[in-house]
């Protein structure tokens, strides 16, 4: 008799609904501020939905539960996406989301350790993967089977510290570590111009099990996360090709989408585009 998996079959449509809820929530937070890092947030929403509602082991009532899986958002400026998913997952009261970016809020524009469910302080790019390698090693030394998932950006591939961490992860055989590399093609001033490609081949050459997928394709995300469960002595890299502004066509077409200002007049159109996208 062939071995069968005991894992529940993924409900891709339900996960897409979750991603849509995250996008709506991010748009509301941006609307309240009039500006924000919304385009990259919309782009990473599918990945976060797949992670939090299909893959990660956690308990929102116990953010410090030692046996939780860790999710590290290396790009602190993607915080709007983090808060959306933390609210959807039960770590935050959705009523707190409108405080995003305001003085005294627990939801600063770049992630900080004041927010339940946020594992690392963000802001200074290029450090998340190194921290993830350290956590993965620490968990193994402690004898825990928790895993570490680290989102990082294509901009962070400009930084030597990221590649040092990539070497370290492979050297130490961190097969409890999954890097989710958001290759959305933009950096602060426009398109990525540093010669970071071929990203997947580089991670493979550094000793990682590597996959490359459309990061806005839920079925592909679920399949890649499931494939990354194997404990074969190698860290896992999933290169996500995402589209900034995904779900809102006008934002997808913006040439400089790194930091977006949403005028009151644009708001209704953007929301209508988002809802039409699900129709
Ligand atoms: C070490 C460091 N250098 C520079 C910055 C300033 N900075 C903030 S966001 C950003 C853009 C980086 O591009 P990417 O991470 O790919 O983000 P995206 O444009 O996709 O939001 C930069 C350079 C920073 N936060 N940290």
XYZ file of C-alpha atoms and ligand atoms in Angstrom:
305
model
C 0.000 0.000 0.000
C 1.506 3.393 -0.930
C 2.270 5.861 1.854
C -0.311 8.617 2.099
C 0.036 12.076 3.508
C -1.916 12.935 6.636
C -1.696 16.664 5.945
C -4.997 18.365 5.085
C -5.389 19.268 1.431
C -4.900 22.998 0.948
C -7.999 25.030 0.186
C -6.466 27.355 -2.386
C -9.641 29.407 -2.867
C -9.952 29.994 0.888
C -6.304 31.100 1.024
C -6.937 33.496 -1.869
C -9.831 34.929 0.129
C -7.470 35.448 3.056
C -4.978 37.230 0.802
C -7.764 39.456 -0.467
C -8.747 40.298 3.110
C -5.124 41.257 3.804
C -5.068 43.540 0.756
C -8.292 45.226 1.778
C -6.956 45.759 5.268
C -3.690 47.257 3.936
C -5.617 49.600 1.672
C -7.662 50.782 4.643
C -4.495 51.455 6.638
C -3.014 53.419 3.745
C -6.217 55.339 3.283
C -6.045 56.453 6.906
C -2.495 57.731 6.463
C -2.712 58.901 2.853
C 0.620 57.185 2.189
C 2.548 54.033 2.890
C 4.587 51.104 1.657
C 1.493 49.635 0.108
C 2.705 48.319 -3.253
C 5.163 45.769 -1.817
C 2.566 44.883 0.843
C -0.014 44.028 -1.798
C 2.655 42.007 -3.614
C 3.588 39.850 -0.600
C -0.018 39.305 0.607
C -0.397 35.910 -1.064
C 2.792 34.602 0.521
C 1.738 35.772 3.981
C -1.707 34.232 3.599
C -0.203 30.895 2.542
C 2.259 31.003 5.437
C -0.073 31.972 8.260
C -3.087 29.952 7.161
C -1.462 26.863 5.723
C 2.091 26.472 6.966
C 3.181 28.150 10.195
C 2.695 26.645 13.637
C 1.730 29.352 16.136
C -0.680 30.344 18.861
C -1.726 34.015 18.848
C -2.651 33.763 22.534
C 0.977 32.849 23.304
C 3.265 34.928 21.050
C 6.316 33.649 22.973
C 5.344 29.963 22.855
C 8.811 28.325 22.584
C 7.696 25.700 20.066
C 6.197 28.174 17.588
C 7.597 28.501 14.117
C 9.304 31.852 13.687
C 8.434 34.242 10.882
C 11.013 36.977 10.420
C 10.086 39.952 8.278
C 13.502 41.242 7.294
C 12.092 44.197 5.352
C 10.781 46.290 8.233
C 9.163 48.726 5.831
C 6.741 45.961 4.720
C 5.171 46.334 8.169
C 1.722 47.171 6.809
C 1.509 43.631 5.406
C 2.720 42.183 8.708
C 0.067 44.028 10.721
C -2.642 42.961 8.298
C -1.742 39.298 8.674
C -1.208 39.538 12.455
C -4.722 40.942 12.793
C -6.158 38.265 10.510
C -4.307 35.576 12.512
C -5.582 36.836 15.875
C -2.452 38.493 17.304
C -3.905 41.993 16.959
C -7.344 43.490 17.361
C -8.345 44.799 13.905
C -9.519 47.964 15.665
C -5.856 48.770 16.334
C -4.919 48.826 12.648
C -5.937 52.469 12.041
C -3.135 53.505 14.433
C -0.571 52.292 11.850
C 2.290 54.806 11.646
C 0.910 57.181 14.276
C 2.896 58.491 17.226
C 2.653 56.140 20.199
C 1.208 53.293 18.141
C 2.290 49.663 18.586
C 2.249 49.514 14.780
C 5.131 51.697 13.603
C 5.832 52.204 9.916
C 8.904 50.002 10.254
C 8.553 46.905 12.429
C 9.698 47.089 16.042
C 9.570 44.680 18.967
C 6.523 46.352 20.508
C 4.056 44.408 18.356
C 2.808 40.959 19.423
C 3.917 38.438 16.799
C 6.803 40.551 15.447
C 10.015 38.577 16.027
C 12.711 41.080 15.027
C 13.254 44.814 14.763
C 13.250 45.885 11.130
C 14.470 48.999 9.386
C 18.124 48.307 8.760
C 18.028 46.050 5.744
C 20.279 43.030 5.235
C 20.101 41.530 8.717
C 17.073 39.237 8.687
C 18.657 36.214 7.064
C 21.609 36.252 9.482
C 19.225 36.412 12.430
C 17.191 33.590 10.905
C 20.274 31.366 10.608
C 21.086 32.045 14.263
C 17.542 31.216 15.349
C 17.468 28.057 13.246
C 20.713 26.884 14.845
C 19.496 27.810 18.313
C 16.273 25.861 17.878
C 18.216 22.830 16.730
C 20.595 23.063 19.696
C 17.574 23.306 22.000
C 16.140 20.156 20.415
C 13.005 21.870 19.138
C 11.486 20.970 15.789
C 10.205 24.503 15.126
C 11.162 26.052 11.815
C 12.252 29.552 10.858
C 10.825 31.394 7.847
C 12.540 34.567 6.740
C 11.143 37.006 4.194
C 13.746 39.178 2.518
C 13.761 41.434 -0.533
C 15.663 41.683 -3.778
C 17.102 44.945 -2.429
C 18.700 42.961 0.393
C 20.549 40.863 -2.162
C 22.728 43.944 -2.724
C 24.112 43.433 0.749
C 27.090 41.209 1.574
C 25.613 40.300 4.949
C 22.801 38.444 3.164
C 25.269 36.282 1.257
C 27.352 35.629 4.383
C 24.158 34.394 6.030
C 23.393 32.246 2.984
C 26.803 30.611 3.336
C 26.274 30.148 7.064
C 22.866 28.540 6.633
C 24.302 25.973 4.235
C 27.480 25.414 6.275
C 25.429 24.609 9.372
C 22.928 22.472 7.443
C 19.903 24.500 8.570
C 17.135 22.455 6.998
C 14.714 24.040 9.490
C 15.141 27.368 7.673
C 13.110 28.661 4.717
C 14.071 31.940 3.000
C 11.267 33.650 1.104
C 12.919 36.064 -1.283
C 10.544 38.717 -2.559
C 11.857 39.600 -5.986
C 9.426 42.358 -6.910
C 11.888 44.099 -9.215
C 11.915 47.437 -7.378
C 14.120 49.218 -4.890
C 13.869 52.668 -3.354
C 14.641 54.661 -6.520
C 12.986 52.468 -9.132
C 13.809 49.193 -10.841
C 16.517 46.887 -9.477
C 19.714 47.705 -11.373
C 22.324 45.735 -9.393
C 23.235 42.424 -11.072
C 21.509 40.163 -8.540
C 20.307 37.650 -11.139
C 20.130 34.735 -11.508
C 18.919 34.709 -7.901
C 17.790 31.074 -7.810
C 21.033 29.790 -9.332
C 23.027 31.789 -6.814
C 21.198 30.305 -3.819
C 21.609 26.846 -5.341
C 25.326 27.497 -5.750
C 25.475 28.558 -2.104
C 24.138 25.132 -1.117
C 20.403 25.767 -0.726
C 17.452 23.729 -2.006
C 15.934 26.357 -4.273
C 12.576 26.862 -5.941
C 11.410 29.761 -8.075
C 7.709 30.543 -8.451
C 5.137 33.188 -9.290
C 4.676 34.652 -5.815
C 1.136 35.757 -6.594
C -0.007 32.251 -7.539
C -1.544 30.663 -4.436
C -1.409 27.081 -5.694
C 2.284 27.516 -6.524
C 2.966 29.045 -3.100
C 1.305 26.177 -1.257
C 3.156 23.582 -3.328
C 6.500 25.306 -2.774
C 5.976 25.584 0.990
C 5.050 21.922 1.165
C 8.138 20.947 -0.843
C 10.272 23.026 1.538
C 9.284 20.795 4.472
C 11.900 18.182 3.637
C 14.654 17.756 6.211
C 17.552 16.859 3.942
C 20.337 18.815 5.611
C 19.975 21.880 3.388
C 18.296 25.253 3.949
C 15.440 26.094 1.578
C 15.058 29.152 -0.625
C 11.870 30.094 -2.435
C 12.364 32.877 -4.956
C 9.052 34.717 -5.259
C 8.430 36.692 -8.418
C 5.816 39.150 -7.182
C 4.161 42.200 -8.690
C 4.120 45.390 -6.608
C 0.548 46.630 -6.215
C -0.906 43.213 -7.081
C -4.711 43.367 -7.083
C -4.930 47.086 -7.870
C -4.060 47.526 -11.564
C -3.411 51.269 -11.342
C -0.847 50.691 -8.600
C 0.662 47.786 -10.552
C 1.345 50.259 -13.336
C 3.003 52.926 -11.197
C 6.633 53.401 -12.266
C 7.883 54.452 -8.799
C 5.899 52.289 -6.439
C 8.321 51.990 -3.490
C 6.450 54.564 -1.376
C 2.956 55.448 -2.517
C 0.763 58.415 -1.705
C -2.950 57.787 -2.164
C -4.985 60.920 -2.740
C -8.560 61.109 -1.471
C -9.757 61.328 -5.066
C -7.917 58.086 -5.992
C -9.169 56.104 -3.054
C -12.581 55.001 -4.305
C -11.140 53.954 -7.659
C -8.400 51.879 -6.045
C -10.860 50.087 -3.772
C -13.177 49.447 -6.706
C -10.243 47.977 -8.645
C -9.358 45.725 -5.715
C -12.908 44.429 -5.383
C -13.276 44.001 -9.160
C -10.106 41.921 -9.161
C -11.893 39.340 -6.996
C -15.066 39.433 -9.048
C 20.933 49.059 5.476
C 19.876 49.942 4.849
N 20.212 50.718 3.791
C 19.281 51.523 3.233
C 18.021 51.589 3.731
C 17.000 52.558 3.140
N 15.951 51.843 2.394
C 14.732 51.642 2.926
S 13.713 50.769 1.931
C 14.891 50.687 0.736
C 14.601 49.974 -0.567
C 15.144 48.638 -0.642
O 14.584 47.876 -1.691
P 13.753 46.591 -1.380
O 14.187 46.109 -0.060
O 13.856 45.707 -2.556
O 12.300 47.110 -1.128
P 11.059 47.487 -2.076
O 11.487 48.615 -2.976
O 10.651 46.296 -2.849
O 10.063 47.946 -1.074
C 16.066 51.311 1.143
C 17.308 51.405 0.329
C 17.696 50.772 4.842
N 16.469 50.759 5.365
N 18.647 49.959 5.373
